PDB file of C-alpha atoms in Angstrom:
ATOM      1  CA  MET A   1     -71.170 -85.170 -48.202  1.00 71.00           C
ATOM      2  CA  SER A   2     -68.406 -87.988 -49.355  1.00 91.00           C
ATOM      3  CA  TYR A   3     -65.603 -86.734 -50.564  1.00 96.00           C
ATOM      4  CA  SER A   4     -65.016 -86.731 -54.358  1.00 97.00           C
ATOM      5  CA  LEU A   5     -61.190 -86.460 -55.826  1.00 97.00           C
ATOM      6  CA  ALA A   6     -62.083 -85.623 -59.319  1.00 96.00           C
ATOM      7  CA  ALA A   7     -64.184 -82.864 -58.018  1.00 97.00           C
ATOM      8  CA  ASP A   8     -61.035 -81.976 -55.707  1.00 97.00           C
ATOM      9  CA  LEU A   9     -58.365 -82.031 -58.450  1.00 97.00           C
ATOM     10  CA  ASN A  10     -60.425 -80.182 -60.825  1.00 96.00           C
ATOM     11  CA  THR A  11     -60.816 -77.207 -58.330  1.00 97.00           C
ATOM     12  CA  GLN A  12     -57.217 -77.185 -57.449  1.00 97.00           C
ATOM     13  CA  GLN A  13     -56.287 -77.625 -61.210  1.00 97.00           C
ATOM     14  CA  LYS A  14     -58.565 -74.656 -62.069  1.00 97.00           C
ATOM     15  CA  ARG A  15     -56.635 -72.637 -59.009  1.00 98.00           C
ATOM     16  CA  ILE A  16     -53.222 -73.593 -60.155  1.00 98.00           C
ATOM     17  CA  ASN A  17     -53.961 -72.894 -63.903  1.00 97.00           C
ATOM     18  CA  HIS A  18     -55.723 -69.252 -62.920  1.00 97.00           C
ATOM     19  CA  PHE A  19     -52.509 -68.395 -60.789  1.00 98.00           C
ATOM     20  CA  LEU A  20     -50.225 -69.467 -63.304  1.00 98.00           C
ATOM     21  CA  ALA A  21     -51.784 -67.615 -66.180  1.00 97.00           C
ATOM     22  CA  GLU A  22     -52.486 -64.583 -64.291  1.00 97.00           C
ATOM     23  CA  LYS A  23     -48.610 -64.259 -63.349  1.00 98.00           C
ATOM     24  CA  LEU A  24     -47.727 -64.824 -66.757  1.00 97.00           C
ATOM     25  CA  SER A  25     -50.186 -62.499 -68.218  1.00 96.00           C
ATOM     26  CA  GLN A  26     -47.738 -59.808 -66.638  1.00 95.00           C
ATOM     27  CA  TYR A  27     -45.064 -60.359 -68.772  1.00 94.00           C
ATOM     28  CA  GLU A  28     -44.309 -58.438 -72.074  1.00 91.00           C
ATOM     29  CA  SER A  29     -43.177 -60.493 -74.877  1.00 87.00           C
ATOM     30  CA  PHE A  30     -41.528 -58.117 -76.983  1.00 92.00           C
ATOM     31  CA  ASN A  31     -42.369 -59.676 -80.468  1.00 91.00           C
ATOM     32  CA  SER A  32     -40.545 -62.651 -78.806  1.00 95.00           C
ATOM     33  CA  PRO A  33     -42.397 -66.287 -78.792  1.00 97.00           C
ATOM     34  CA  LEU A  34     -40.843 -66.982 -75.127  1.00 97.00           C
ATOM     35  CA  ILE A  35     -43.617 -66.113 -73.190  1.00 97.00           C
ATOM     36  CA  LYS A  36     -46.141 -68.012 -75.534  1.00 97.00           C
ATOM     37  CA  ALA A  37     -44.066 -70.885 -75.025  1.00 98.00           C
ATOM     38  CA  MET A  38     -43.913 -70.943 -71.646  1.00 98.00           C
ATOM     39  CA  GLU A  39     -47.850 -70.653 -71.381  1.00 97.00           C
ATOM     40  CA  TYR A  40     -48.141 -73.324 -73.585  1.00 97.00           C
ATOM     41  CA  ALA A  41     -45.772 -75.415 -71.822  1.00 97.00           C
ATOM     42  CA  VAL A  42     -47.337 -74.655 -68.168  1.00 97.00           C
ATOM     43  CA  LEU A  43     -51.013 -74.557 -68.925  1.00 95.00           C
ATOM     44  CA  LEU A  44     -51.274 -77.303 -71.889  1.00 87.00           C
ATOM     45  CA  GLY A  45     -53.070 -79.491 -69.217  1.00 85.00           C
ATOM     46  CA  GLY A  46     -51.861 -82.390 -66.853  1.00 88.00           C
ATOM     47  CA  LYS A  47     -52.990 -83.687 -63.885  1.00 90.00           C
ATOM     48  CA  ARG A  48     -51.524 -81.000 -61.556  1.00 96.00           C
ATOM     49  CA  VAL A  49     -50.778 -83.976 -59.085  1.00 96.00           C
ATOM     50  CA  ARG A  50     -47.755 -81.766 -57.650  1.00 98.00           C
ATOM     51  CA  PRO A  51     -49.499 -78.817 -56.598  1.00 98.00           C
ATOM     52  CA  PHE A  52     -52.515 -80.993 -55.523  1.00 98.00           C
ATOM     53  CA  LEU A  53     -50.179 -82.411 -53.166  1.00 98.00           C
ATOM     54  CA  ILE A  54     -48.702 -79.009 -51.816  1.00 98.00           C
ATOM     55  CA  TYR A  55     -52.280 -77.685 -51.286  1.00 98.00           C
ATOM     56  CA  THR A  56     -53.666 -80.999 -49.913  1.00 98.00           C
ATOM     57  CA  THR A  57     -51.061 -81.633 -47.530  1.00 98.00           C
ATOM     58  CA  GLY A  58     -51.119 -77.799 -46.384  1.00 98.00           C
ATOM     59  CA  LYS A  59     -55.041 -77.558 -45.735  1.00 98.00           C
ATOM     60  CA  MET A  60     -54.563 -80.764 -43.976  1.00 98.00           C
ATOM     61  CA  LEU A  61     -52.100 -79.335 -41.646  1.00 98.00           C
ATOM     62  CA  GLY A  62     -53.826 -75.705 -41.311  1.00 98.00           C
ATOM     63  CA  VAL A  63     -52.219 -73.948 -43.946  1.00 98.00           C
ATOM     64  CA  SER A  64     -54.524 -71.359 -45.827  1.00 98.00           C
ATOM     65  CA  LEU A  65     -54.748 -71.946 -49.933  1.00 98.00           C
ATOM     66  CA  GLU A  66     -53.228 -68.084 -50.308  1.00 98.00           C
ATOM     67  CA  LYS A  67     -50.106 -68.968 -48.557  1.00 98.00           C
ATOM     68  CA  LEU A  68     -49.619 -72.071 -50.670  1.00 98.00           C
ATOM     69  CA  ASP A  69     -50.169 -70.625 -54.238  1.00 98.00           C
ATOM     70  CA  HIS A  70     -46.906 -69.260 -54.768  1.00 98.00           C
ATOM     71  CA  SER A  71     -45.322 -72.709 -54.008  1.00 98.00           C
ATOM     72  CA  ALA A  72     -47.699 -74.534 -55.759  1.00 98.00           C
ATOM     73  CA  GLY A  73     -47.134 -72.434 -58.898  1.00 98.00           C
ATOM     74  CA  ALA A  74     -43.317 -72.554 -58.247  1.00 98.00           C
ATOM     75  CA  MET A  75     -43.195 -76.503 -58.164  1.00 98.00           C
ATOM     76  CA  GLU A  76     -45.806 -76.560 -61.520  1.00 98.00           C
ATOM     77  CA  SER A  77     -43.548 -74.265 -63.197  1.00 98.00           C
ATOM     78  CA  ILE A  78     -40.195 -76.794 -62.388  1.00 98.00           C
ATOM     79  CA  HIS A  79     -42.248 -79.568 -63.550  1.00 97.00           C
ATOM     80  CA  ALA A  80     -43.260 -77.921 -66.995  1.00 97.00           C
ATOM     81  CA  TYR A  81     -39.897 -77.037 -67.783  1.00 98.00           C
ATOM     82  CA  SER A  82     -38.546 -80.461 -66.471  1.00 97.00           C
ATOM     83  CA  LEU A  83     -41.073 -82.161 -69.264  1.00 96.00           C
ATOM     84  CA  VAL A  84     -39.952 -79.448 -71.790  1.00 97.00           C
ATOM     85  CA  HIS A  85     -36.419 -80.213 -71.800  1.00 97.00           C
ATOM     86  CA  ASP A  86     -37.243 -83.867 -71.496  1.00 94.00           C
ATOM     87  CA  ASP A  87     -38.890 -83.809 -74.741  1.00 95.00           C
ATOM     88  CA  LEU A  88     -36.063 -82.486 -76.601  1.00 96.00           C
ATOM     89  CA  PRO A  89     -34.442 -84.514 -79.174  1.00 95.00           C
ATOM     90  CA  ALA A  90     -31.356 -84.624 -76.981  1.00 93.00           C
ATOM     91  CA  MET A  91     -33.290 -86.343 -74.610  1.00 91.00           C
ATOM     92  CA  ASP A  92     -36.312 -88.485 -75.136  1.00 88.00           C
ATOM     93  CA  ASP A  93     -37.178 -86.732 -78.658  1.00 91.00           C
ATOM     94  CA  ASP A  94     -40.803 -87.016 -77.940  1.00 91.00           C
ATOM     95  CA  LYS A  95     -43.361 -85.472 -80.243  1.00 93.00           C
ATOM     96  CA  LEU A  96     -46.275 -85.889 -78.231  1.00 90.00           C
ATOM     97  CA  ARG A  97     -47.241 -84.441 -74.540  1.00 91.00           C
ATOM     98  CA  ARG A  98     -50.653 -84.434 -72.806  1.00 85.00           C
ATOM     99  CA  GLY A  99     -52.010 -85.116 -76.202  1.00 85.00           C
ATOM    100  CA  LYS A 100     -50.517 -82.143 -78.074  1.00 92.00           C
ATOM    101  CA  PRO A 101     -47.038 -81.478 -79.946  1.00 95.00           C
ATOM    102  CA  THR A 102     -44.305 -81.119 -77.533  1.00 96.00           C
ATOM    103  CA  CYS A 103     -43.100 -77.326 -76.933  1.00 97.00           C
ATOM    104  CA  HIS A 104     -39.817 -77.901 -79.364  1.00 98.00           C
ATOM    105  CA  ILE A 105     -42.366 -79.066 -82.221  1.00 97.00           C
ATOM    106  CA  ALA A 106     -45.237 -76.407 -81.294  1.00 96.00           C
ATOM    107  CA  PHE A 107     -42.337 -73.889 -81.779  1.00 97.00           C
ATOM    108  CA  ASP A 108     -39.020 -74.632 -82.227  1.00 96.00           C
ATOM    109  CA  GLU A 109     -36.041 -76.206 -80.022  1.00 97.00           C
ATOM    110  CA  SER A 110     -34.100 -73.189 -79.169  1.00 98.00           C
ATOM    111  CA  THR A 111     -37.284 -71.330 -78.054  1.00 98.00           C
ATOM    112  CA  ALA A 112     -38.431 -74.621 -75.909  1.00 98.00           C
ATOM    113  CA  ILE A 113     -34.948 -74.647 -74.167  1.00 98.00           C
ATOM    114  CA  LEU A 114     -35.396 -70.825 -73.465  1.00 98.00           C
ATOM    115  CA  ALA A 115     -38.978 -71.311 -72.307  1.00 98.00           C
ATOM    116  CA  GLY A 116     -37.571 -73.872 -69.980  1.00 98.00           C
ATOM    117  CA  ASP A 117     -35.031 -72.003 -68.760  1.00 98.00           C
ATOM    118  CA  ALA A 118     -37.615 -69.241 -67.930  1.00 98.00           C
ATOM    119  CA  LEU A 119     -39.855 -71.563 -66.343  1.00 98.00           C
ATOM    120  CA  GLN A 120     -37.178 -72.791 -63.845  1.00 98.00           C
ATOM    121  CA  SER A 121     -36.100 -69.371 -63.238  1.00 98.00           C
ATOM    122  CA  LEU A 122     -40.043 -68.207 -62.853  1.00 98.00           C
ATOM    123  CA  ALA A 123     -40.580 -71.050 -59.952  1.00 98.00           C
ATOM    124  CA  PHE A 124     -38.140 -69.176 -57.767  1.00 98.00           C
ATOM    125  CA  GLU A 125     -39.284 -65.871 -58.549  1.00 98.00           C
ATOM    126  CA  LEU A 126     -42.550 -67.078 -57.593  1.00 98.00           C
ATOM    127  CA  ILE A 127     -41.386 -68.207 -54.050  1.00 98.00           C
ATOM    128  CA  VAL A 128     -38.904 -65.162 -53.315  1.00 98.00           C
ATOM    129  CA  THR A 129     -42.005 -62.741 -54.141  1.00 98.00           C
ATOM    130  CA  ASP A 130     -44.673 -64.562 -52.052  1.00 98.00           C
ATOM    131  CA  PRO A 131     -46.117 -61.858 -50.040  1.00 98.00           C
ATOM    132  CA  HIS A 132     -47.716 -64.442 -47.421  1.00 98.00           C
ATOM    133  CA  LEU A 133     -44.126 -65.857 -46.399  1.00 98.00           C
ATOM    134  CA  ASN A 134     -41.807 -64.503 -44.029  1.00 98.00           C
ATOM    135  CA  ASP A 135     -38.120 -64.857 -45.017  1.00 98.00           C
ATOM    136  CA  LYS A 136     -37.043 -68.049 -43.139  1.00 97.00           C
ATOM    137  CA  GLU A 137     -40.338 -69.816 -44.639  1.00 98.00           C
ATOM    138  CA  LYS A 138     -39.038 -68.446 -48.229  1.00 98.00           C
ATOM    139  CA  VAL A 139     -35.638 -69.952 -47.672  1.00 98.00           C
ATOM    140  CA  ALA A 140     -36.987 -73.179 -46.619  1.00 98.00           C
ATOM    141  CA  GLN A 141     -38.930 -73.505 -49.746  1.00 98.00           C
ATOM    142  CA  VAL A 142     -36.464 -72.407 -52.115  1.00 98.00           C
ATOM    143  CA  THR A 143     -34.199 -74.646 -50.510  1.00 98.00           C
ATOM    144  CA  GLU A 144     -36.602 -77.513 -50.665  1.00 98.00           C
ATOM    145  CA  LEU A 145     -37.518 -76.923 -54.334  1.00 98.00           C
ATOM    146  CA  ALA A 146     -33.916 -76.532 -55.539  1.00 98.00           C
ATOM    147  CA  VAL A 147     -32.484 -79.380 -53.688  1.00 98.00           C
ATOM    148  CA  ALA A 148     -35.134 -81.667 -55.251  1.00 98.00           C
ATOM    149  CA  SER A 149     -35.141 -80.498 -58.887  1.00 98.00           C
ATOM    150  CA  GLY A 150     -31.230 -80.213 -59.481  1.00 97.00           C
ATOM    151  CA  ALA A 151     -28.355 -82.548 -58.782  1.00 97.00           C
ATOM    152  CA  LYS A 152     -29.618 -84.503 -55.830  1.00 97.00           C
ATOM    153  CA  GLY A 153     -32.856 -84.729 -57.480  1.00 98.00           C
ATOM    154  CA  MET A 154     -34.717 -84.721 -60.504  1.00 97.00           C
ATOM    155  CA  CYS A 155     -31.733 -83.506 -62.427  1.00 97.00           C
ATOM    156  CA  LEU A 156     -29.610 -86.633 -61.458  1.00 97.00           C
ATOM    157  CA  GLY A 157     -32.441 -88.936 -61.826  1.00 96.00           C
ATOM    158  CA  GLN A 158     -32.923 -87.732 -65.523  1.00 94.00           C
ATOM    159  CA  SER A 159     -29.141 -88.123 -66.014  1.00 95.00           C
ATOM    160  CA  LEU A 160     -28.936 -91.453 -64.743  1.00 94.00           C
ATOM    161  CA  ASP A 161     -32.160 -92.575 -66.743  1.00 90.00           C
ATOM    162  CA  LEU A 162     -30.195 -91.498 -69.834  1.00 90.00           C
ATOM    163  CA  ILE A 163     -27.443 -93.351 -68.874  1.00 90.00           C
ATOM    164  CA  ALA A 164     -29.143 -96.554 -68.363  1.00 89.00           C
ATOM    165  CA  GLU A 165     -30.859 -96.464 -72.096  1.00 84.00           C
ATOM    166  CA  ASN A 166     -29.506 -99.831 -73.886  1.00 85.00           C
ATOM    167  CA  LYS A 167     -28.110-101.251 -70.757  1.00 87.00           C
ATOM    168  CA  SER A 168     -29.601-103.841 -68.318  1.00 86.00           C
ATOM    169  CA  VAL A 169     -30.162-102.174 -65.036  1.00 91.00           C
ATOM    170  CA  ASP A 170     -31.303-104.241 -61.853  1.00 93.00           C
ATOM    171  CA  LEU A 171     -34.271-103.086 -59.746  1.00 93.00           C
ATOM    172  CA  ALA A 172     -32.122-101.257 -57.087  1.00 94.00           C
ATOM    173  CA  GLU A 173     -30.747 -99.070 -60.089  1.00 95.00           C
ATOM    174  CA  LEU A 174     -33.904 -98.470 -61.206  1.00 94.00           C
ATOM    175  CA  GLU A 175     -35.539 -97.147 -58.104  1.00 95.00           C
ATOM    176  CA  LEU A 176     -32.791 -95.116 -57.623  1.00 96.00           C
ATOM    177  CA  ILE A 177     -33.632 -93.413 -60.995  1.00 95.00           C
ATOM    178  CA  HIS A 178     -36.757 -92.770 -60.464  1.00 93.00           C
ATOM    179  CA  HIS A 179     -36.688 -91.951 -56.891  1.00 95.00           C
ATOM    180  CA  ASN A 180     -34.864 -89.031 -58.238  1.00 96.00           C
ATOM    181  CA  LYS A 181     -36.253 -88.296 -61.639  1.00 94.00           C
ATOM    182  CA  THR A 182     -40.210 -88.489 -60.496  1.00 93.00           C
ATOM    183  CA  GLY A 183     -40.098 -89.120 -56.726  1.00 96.00           C
ATOM    184  CA  ALA A 184     -38.004 -86.208 -55.730  1.00 97.00           C
ATOM    185  CA  LEU A 185     -40.724 -83.586 -56.933  1.00 98.00           C
ATOM    186  CA  ILE A 186     -43.381 -85.553 -55.438  1.00 98.00           C
ATOM    187  CA  LEU A 187     -41.567 -85.997 -52.046  1.00 98.00           C
ATOM    188  CA  SER A 188     -40.839 -82.060 -52.523  1.00 98.00           C
ATOM    189  CA  SER A 189     -44.558 -81.082 -52.902  1.00 98.00           C
ATOM    190  CA  VAL A 190     -45.465 -82.686 -49.931  1.00 98.00           C
ATOM    191  CA  MET A 191     -42.572 -80.989 -47.977  1.00 98.00           C
ATOM    192  CA  MET A 192     -43.461 -77.815 -49.387  1.00 98.00           C
ATOM    193  CA  GLY A 193     -46.945 -78.254 -47.809  1.00 98.00           C
ATOM    194  CA  PHE A 194     -45.379 -79.233 -44.553  1.00 98.00           C
ATOM    195  CA  ASN A 195     -42.712 -76.705 -44.385  1.00 98.00           C
ATOM    196  CA  LEU A 196     -45.270 -74.077 -44.341  1.00 98.00           C
ATOM    197  CA  SER A 197     -47.560 -75.253 -41.236  1.00 98.00           C
ATOM    198  CA  GLU A 198     -47.113 -75.081 -37.671  1.00 98.00           C
ATOM    199  CA  HIS A 199     -46.150 -78.479 -37.499  1.00 98.00           C
ATOM    200  CA  SER A 200     -42.954 -77.924 -39.411  1.00 97.00           C
ATOM    201  CA  GLN A 201     -40.519 -78.922 -36.583  1.00 96.00           C
ATOM    202  CA  ASN A 202     -42.540 -82.103 -35.862  1.00 98.00           C
ATOM    203  CA  PHE A 203     -40.441 -85.176 -36.832  1.00 97.00           C
ATOM    204  CA  SER A 204     -43.423 -87.783 -35.806  1.00 98.00           C
ATOM    205  CA  ILE A 205     -45.754 -85.848 -38.485  1.00 98.00           C
ATOM    206  CA  LYS A 206     -42.921 -85.509 -40.778  1.00 98.00           C
ATOM    207  CA  GLN A 207     -41.821 -88.796 -41.326  1.00 98.00           C
ATOM    208  CA  PRO A 208     -45.058 -90.532 -42.128  1.00 98.00           C
ATOM    209  CA  LEU A 209     -45.416 -87.615 -44.835  1.00 98.00           C
ATOM    210  CA  VAL A 210     -42.108 -88.626 -45.974  1.00 98.00           C
ATOM    211  CA  ASN A 211     -42.866 -92.184 -46.402  1.00 98.00           C
ATOM    212  CA  TYR A 212     -46.253 -91.611 -47.920  1.00 98.00           C
ATOM    213  CA  ALA A 213     -44.485 -89.276 -50.741  1.00 98.00           C
ATOM    214  CA  LYS A 214     -42.003 -91.809 -51.571  1.00 98.00           C
ATOM    215  CA  ALA A 215     -44.119 -94.856 -51.749  1.00 98.00           C
ATOM    216  CA  ILE A 216     -46.532 -92.647 -54.266  1.00 98.00           C
ATOM    217  CA  GLY A 217     -43.817 -91.257 -55.927  1.00 97.00           C
ATOM    218  CA  LEU A 218     -42.078 -94.467 -56.924  1.00 97.00           C
ATOM    219  CA  ALA A 219     -45.613 -96.006 -57.740  1.00 96.00           C
ATOM    220  CA  PHE A 220     -46.456 -92.879 -60.187  1.00 95.00           C
ATOM    221  CA  GLN A 221     -43.518 -93.829 -62.212  1.00 93.00           C
ATOM    222  CA  VAL A 222     -44.435 -97.835 -62.044  1.00 94.00           C
ATOM    223  CA  GLN A 223     -47.559 -97.137 -63.243  1.00 93.00           C
ATOM    224  CA  ASP A 224     -46.146 -94.626 -65.884  1.00 90.00           C
ATOM    225  CA  ASP A 225     -44.158 -97.952 -66.907  1.00 91.00           C
ATOM    226  CA  ILE A 226     -46.947-100.245 -67.047  1.00 92.00           C
ATOM    227  CA  LEU A 227     -49.106 -97.721 -69.171  1.00 92.00           C
ATOM    228  CA  ASP A 228     -46.242 -97.204 -71.679  1.00 88.00           C
ATOM    229  CA  VAL A 229     -47.016-101.133 -72.456  1.00 87.00           C
ATOM    230  CA  ILE A 230     -50.669-101.406 -71.909  1.00 82.00           C
ATOM    231  CA  GLY A 231     -51.951 -97.776 -72.266  1.00 66.00           C
ATOM    232  CA  GLU A 232     -53.785 -95.898 -75.111  1.00 62.00           C
ATOM    233  CA  THR A 233     -51.965 -92.752 -76.838  1.00 60.00           C
ATOM    234  CA  ASP A 234     -55.268 -90.959 -76.832  1.00 57.00           C
ATOM    235  CA  LYS A 235     -55.840 -91.572 -72.984  1.00 55.00           C
ATOM    236  CA  ILE A 236     -52.215 -91.170 -71.653  1.00 53.00           C
ATOM    237  CA  GLY A 237     -51.297 -88.233 -74.026  1.00 56.00           C
ATOM    238  CA  LYS A 238     -48.032 -89.354 -75.338  1.00 54.00           C
ATOM    239  CA  THR A 239     -46.793 -92.121 -77.445  1.00 59.00           C
ATOM    240  CA  VAL A 240     -47.168 -96.018 -76.528  1.00 57.00           C
ATOM    241  CA  GLY A 241     -43.967 -97.913 -76.720  1.00 57.00           C
ATOM    242  CA  SER A 242     -41.527 -94.915 -76.231  1.00 61.00           C
ATOM    243  CA  ASP A 243     -39.712 -96.480 -73.396  1.00 61.00           C
ATOM    244  CA  GLU A 244     -39.364 -99.532 -75.486  1.00 60.00           C
ATOM    245  CA  ASN A 245     -38.110 -97.667 -78.581  1.00 58.00           C
ATOM    246  CA  LEU A 246     -35.749 -96.048 -76.279  1.00 59.00           C
ATOM    247  CA  ASN A 247     -34.631 -99.257 -74.967  1.00 70.00           C
ATOM    248  CA  LYS A 248     -35.068 -98.040 -71.380  1.00 76.00           C
ATOM    249  CA  SER A 249     -35.371-100.588 -68.603  1.00 82.00           C
ATOM    250  CA  THR A 250     -38.671-100.466 -66.909  1.00 89.00           C
ATOM    251  CA  TYR A 251     -40.579-102.168 -64.077  1.00 93.00           C
ATOM    252  CA  PRO A 252     -42.473-104.626 -66.618  1.00 93.00           C
ATOM    253  CA  LYS A 253     -39.239-105.327 -68.317  1.00 89.00           C
ATOM    254  CA  LEU A 254     -37.698-106.299 -65.138  1.00 91.00           C
ATOM    255  CA  LEU A 255     -40.263-107.721 -63.341  1.00 94.00           C
ATOM    256  CA  GLY A 256     -43.152-108.682 -65.794  1.00 93.00           C
ATOM    257  CA  LEU A 257     -46.258-106.899 -66.412  1.00 92.00           C
ATOM    258  CA  GLU A 258     -48.045-108.447 -63.341  1.00 95.00           C
ATOM    259  CA  GLY A 259     -45.193-108.057 -61.289  1.00 96.00           C
ATOM    260  CA  ALA A 260     -45.132-104.634 -62.017  1.00 95.00           C
ATOM    261  CA  LYS A 261     -48.753-103.975 -61.179  1.00 95.00           C
ATOM    262  CA  GLN A 262     -48.060-105.898 -57.965  1.00 96.00           C
ATOM    263  CA  LYS A 263     -45.222-103.653 -57.202  1.00 97.00           C
ATOM    264  CA  ALA A 264     -47.594-100.658 -57.393  1.00 96.00           C
ATOM    265  CA  GLU A 265     -50.043-102.345 -55.378  1.00 96.00           C
ATOM    266  CA  THR A 266     -47.385-102.970 -52.827  1.00 97.00           C
ATOM    267  CA  LEU A 267     -46.469 -99.442 -52.972  1.00 97.00           C
ATOM    268  CA  TYR A 268     -50.129 -98.355 -52.642  1.00 98.00           C
ATOM    269  CA  GLN A 269     -50.424-100.168 -49.070  1.00 98.00           C
ATOM    270  CA  ILE A 270     -47.056 -98.487 -47.742  1.00 98.00           C
ATOM    271  CA  ALA A 271     -48.691 -95.238 -48.574  1.00 98.00           C
ATOM    272  CA  LEU A 272     -51.908 -95.954 -46.567  1.00 98.00           C
ATOM    273  CA  THR A 273     -49.935 -97.588 -43.623  1.00 98.00           C
ATOM    274  CA  ALA A 274     -47.957 -94.280 -43.526  1.00 98.00           C
ATOM    275  CA  LEU A 275     -50.651 -92.227 -43.510  1.00 98.00           C
ATOM    276  CA  GLU A 276     -52.434 -94.144 -40.724  1.00 98.00           C
ATOM    277  CA  GLN A 277     -49.961 -92.791 -38.196  1.00 98.00           C
ATOM    278  CA  LEU A 278     -51.231 -89.332 -38.566  1.00 98.00           C
ATOM    279  CA  PRO A 279     -53.998 -87.746 -36.723  1.00 97.00           C
ATOM    280  CA  PHE A 280     -55.172 -85.726 -39.240  1.00 98.00           C
ATOM    281  CA  ASP A 281     -58.131 -86.500 -41.939  1.00 97.00           C
ATOM    282  CA  THR A 282     -55.947 -87.913 -44.615  1.00 98.00           C
ATOM    283  CA  THR A 283     -59.161 -88.994 -46.997  1.00 98.00           C
ATOM    284  CA  ALA A 284     -57.652 -86.777 -49.829  1.00 98.00           C
ATOM    285  CA  LEU A 285     -54.137 -88.026 -49.816  1.00 98.00           C
ATOM    286  CA  LYS A 286     -55.427 -91.970 -49.610  1.00 98.00           C
ATOM    287  CA  GLU A 287     -57.596 -91.058 -52.537  1.00 98.00           C
ATOM    288  CA  LEU A 288     -54.747 -89.563 -54.396  1.00 98.00           C
ATOM    289  CA  ALA A 289     -52.610 -92.625 -53.818  1.00 98.00           C
ATOM    290  CA  HIS A 290     -55.364 -94.954 -55.121  1.00 97.00           C
ATOM    291  CA  PHE A 291     -55.531 -92.713 -58.315  1.00 96.00           C
ATOM    292  CA  ILE A 292     -51.999 -92.734 -58.988  1.00 95.00           C
ATOM    293  CA  VAL A 293     -52.012 -97.059 -58.970  1.00 93.00           C
ATOM    294  CA  LYS A 294     -55.284 -97.124 -60.966  1.00 90.00           C
ATOM    295  CA  ARG A 295     -55.016 -94.475 -63.425  1.00 89.00           C
ATOM    296  CA  GLU A 296     -55.218 -94.676 -67.223  1.00 82.00           C
ATOM    297  CA  ASN A 297     -53.290 -91.519 -68.069  1.00 76.00           C
TER     298      ASN A 297
END
């Protein structure tokens, strides 16, 4: 039977959604909107690319899905928190996320901030309470996620992105922003699948995975920038032209639309070349790379 990325994504989406819904159902609300806002933020939808990368990389390297669930849930919790805070009036001031009102619109600004904070805490709670990991593995996963989401990764990227508004930045500066803002969690997702495998100390396997993840992480952002120009609001789930409204530097602005498309294609080829160095069935990772540069949402 031929491989179907759509079917595989759907299966993993259902798995991580069920896992997160079950974990959040264990919290009492105490008449506070906090838990509802957390559920709204993390279960609203989305492609679940980061959990998919954890599951797919781990599975490719012989790790059971049960051993990957908590790490995948932790990653999606961090991603959801980052989107909630990214959408706030003090950041990008977005009104739509995944085709629905953003968390601070659906609830209120203070509840959205607290929901983001609590989702970040949930991420690390999920890892340290994972019954399938030993202490060494827990430390590896916590360290990986903390570094990727903090001042050496995602938060740094968001800060640099805000500073760059209304300024002209060159291609190297733009790539620094997005290797951190978008790429850090994508790289971390691949590494969190790799860390739990029996190959975790094998550099000849790790380095191609790093090269692959860096390429698709940047390609993801390039395609996001392209869709902000030519996408449709109903398809991409957020307002088209929001980058232009904030006067952000983007790949189409720096390279032109066709140049940005060529950039995405080049990164796709780099990702494929990296996977060719691995002695495993990399079909799912190849198909995901293709999806990232061809997607319409």
